[in-house]
Amino acid sequence: MIEVEIKAEISSPDTIRKKFLEKNGIYKISLSHEDTYFNMPRKLRDFRKTDEALRIRKSI
C-alpha cells in the first residue's frame, strides 16, 4: 500500500467543509492517530537525508 498525505494550511475550515458538502461530499468519521517514528543506524540509511520516514500509526 502506498499512502499519500497532503498537508495544507487553510484559513477557513468551515469554507472547505461547505465546498465539500456542495459537491455532495459525505462526512464519514473523525479519526485520531498516534504516530511513532523510527530511524535506522546511519550506516544503513539516514531518513533525514533521503526525505523518507518509517512510521507506525495507531488509530485511536
PDB file of C-alpha atoms in Angstrom:
ATOM      1  CA  MET A   1       0.000   0.000   0.000  1.00  0.00           C
ATOM      2  CA  ILE A   2       1.220   3.480  -0.798  1.00  0.00           C
ATOM      3  CA  GLU A   3      -0.159   6.236   1.375  1.00  0.00           C
ATOM      4  CA  VAL A   4      -0.102   9.762   0.052  1.00  0.00           C
ATOM      5  CA  GLU A   5      -0.608  12.567   2.511  1.00  0.00           C
ATOM      6  CA  ILE A   6      -1.045  16.177   1.554  1.00  0.00           C
ATOM      7  CA  LYS A   7      -0.746  18.860   4.182  1.00  0.00           C
ATOM      8  CA  ALA A   8      -2.026  22.343   3.553  1.00  0.00           C
ATOM      9  CA  GLU A   9      -2.660  25.336   5.746  1.00  0.00           C
ATOM     10  CA  ILE A  10      -6.204  26.636   5.347  1.00  0.00           C
ATOM     11  CA  SER A  11      -7.543  29.880   6.729  1.00  0.00           C
ATOM     12  CA  SER A  12     -11.201  28.849   6.894  1.00  0.00           C
ATOM     13  CA  PRO A  13     -12.020  25.180   7.604  1.00  0.00           C
ATOM     14  CA  ASP A  14     -15.752  25.964   7.506  1.00  0.00           C
ATOM     15  CA  THR A  15     -15.449  27.214   3.916  1.00  0.00           C
ATOM     16  CA  ILE A  16     -13.718  23.976   2.883  1.00  0.00           C
ATOM     17  CA  ARG A  17     -16.397  21.860   4.603  1.00  0.00           C
ATOM     18  CA  LYS A  18     -19.124  23.848   2.842  1.00  0.00           C
ATOM     19  CA  LYS A  19     -17.485  23.287  -0.561  1.00  0.00           C
ATOM     20  CA  PHE A  20     -17.267  19.535   0.039  1.00  0.00           C
ATOM     21  CA  LEU A  21     -20.950  19.418   1.005  1.00  0.00           C
ATOM     22  CA  GLU A  22     -21.887  21.434  -2.103  1.00  0.00           C
ATOM     23  CA  LYS A  23     -20.143  18.747  -4.194  1.00  0.00           C
ATOM     24  CA  ASN A  24     -22.148  16.008  -2.386  1.00  0.00           C
ATOM     25  CA  GLY A  25     -19.268  15.114  -0.104  1.00  0.00           C
ATOM     26  CA  ILE A  26     -20.248  12.959   2.865  1.00  0.00           C
ATOM     27  CA  TYR A  27     -18.729  13.227   6.336  1.00  0.00           C
ATOM     28  CA  LYS A  28     -17.972   9.693   7.468  1.00  0.00           C
ATOM     29  CA  ILE A  29     -15.790   9.623  10.543  1.00  0.00           C
ATOM     30  CA  SER A  30     -13.301  11.608  12.554  1.00  0.00           C
ATOM     31  CA  LEU A  31     -10.113   9.742  13.469  1.00  0.00           C
ATOM     32  CA  SER A  32      -7.264  10.350  15.835  1.00  0.00           C
ATOM     33  CA  HIS A  33      -3.846   8.781  15.349  1.00  0.00           C
ATOM     34  CA  GLU A  34      -0.824   8.084  17.475  1.00  0.00           C
ATOM     35  CA  ASP A  35       2.359   8.049  15.376  1.00  0.00           C
ATOM     36  CA  THR A  36       5.723   6.574  16.326  1.00  0.00           C
ATOM     37  CA  TYR A  37       8.667   7.409  14.037  1.00  0.00           C
ATOM     38  CA  PHE A  38      11.856   5.369  13.748  1.00  0.00           C
ATOM     39  CA  ASN A  39      15.291   5.975  12.266  1.00  0.00           C
ATOM     40  CA  MET A  40      17.891   3.468  11.098  1.00  0.00           C
ATOM     41  CA  PRO A  41      21.502   3.359  12.184  1.00  0.00           C
ATOM     42  CA  ARG A  42      23.192   5.919   9.926  1.00  0.00           C
ATOM     43  CA  LYS A  43      25.414   3.262   8.349  1.00  0.00           C
ATOM     44  CA  LEU A  44      22.301   1.687   6.835  1.00  0.00           C
ATOM     45  CA  ARG A  45      20.137   4.703   5.952  1.00  0.00           C
ATOM     46  CA  ASP A  46      19.585   8.231   7.215  1.00  0.00           C
ATOM     47  CA  PHE A  47      15.919   9.068   6.654  1.00  0.00           C
ATOM     48  CA  ARG A  48      16.605  12.778   7.149  1.00  0.00           C
ATOM     49  CA  LYS A  49      18.855  12.752   4.077  1.00  0.00           C
ATOM     50  CA  THR A  50      16.516  10.648   1.918  1.00  0.00           C
ATOM     51  CA  ASP A  51      13.344  12.513   2.977  1.00  0.00           C
ATOM     52  CA  GLU A  52      11.747   9.213   3.987  1.00  0.00           C
ATOM     53  CA  ALA A  53      10.086   8.081   7.182  1.00  0.00           C
ATOM     54  CA  LEU A  54       9.373   4.812   8.917  1.00  0.00           C
ATOM     55  CA  ARG A  55       6.223   5.303  10.928  1.00  0.00           C
ATOM     56  CA  ILE A  56       3.859   3.077  12.859  1.00  0.00           C
ATOM     57  CA  ARG A  57       0.423   4.666  13.048  1.00  0.00           C
ATOM     58  CA  LYS A  58      -2.149   3.520  15.575  1.00  0.00           C
ATOM     59  CA  SER A  59      -5.726   4.719  15.096  1.00  0.00           C
ATOM     60  CA  ILE A  60      -7.309   5.577  18.428  1.00  0.00           C
TER      61      ILE A  60
END
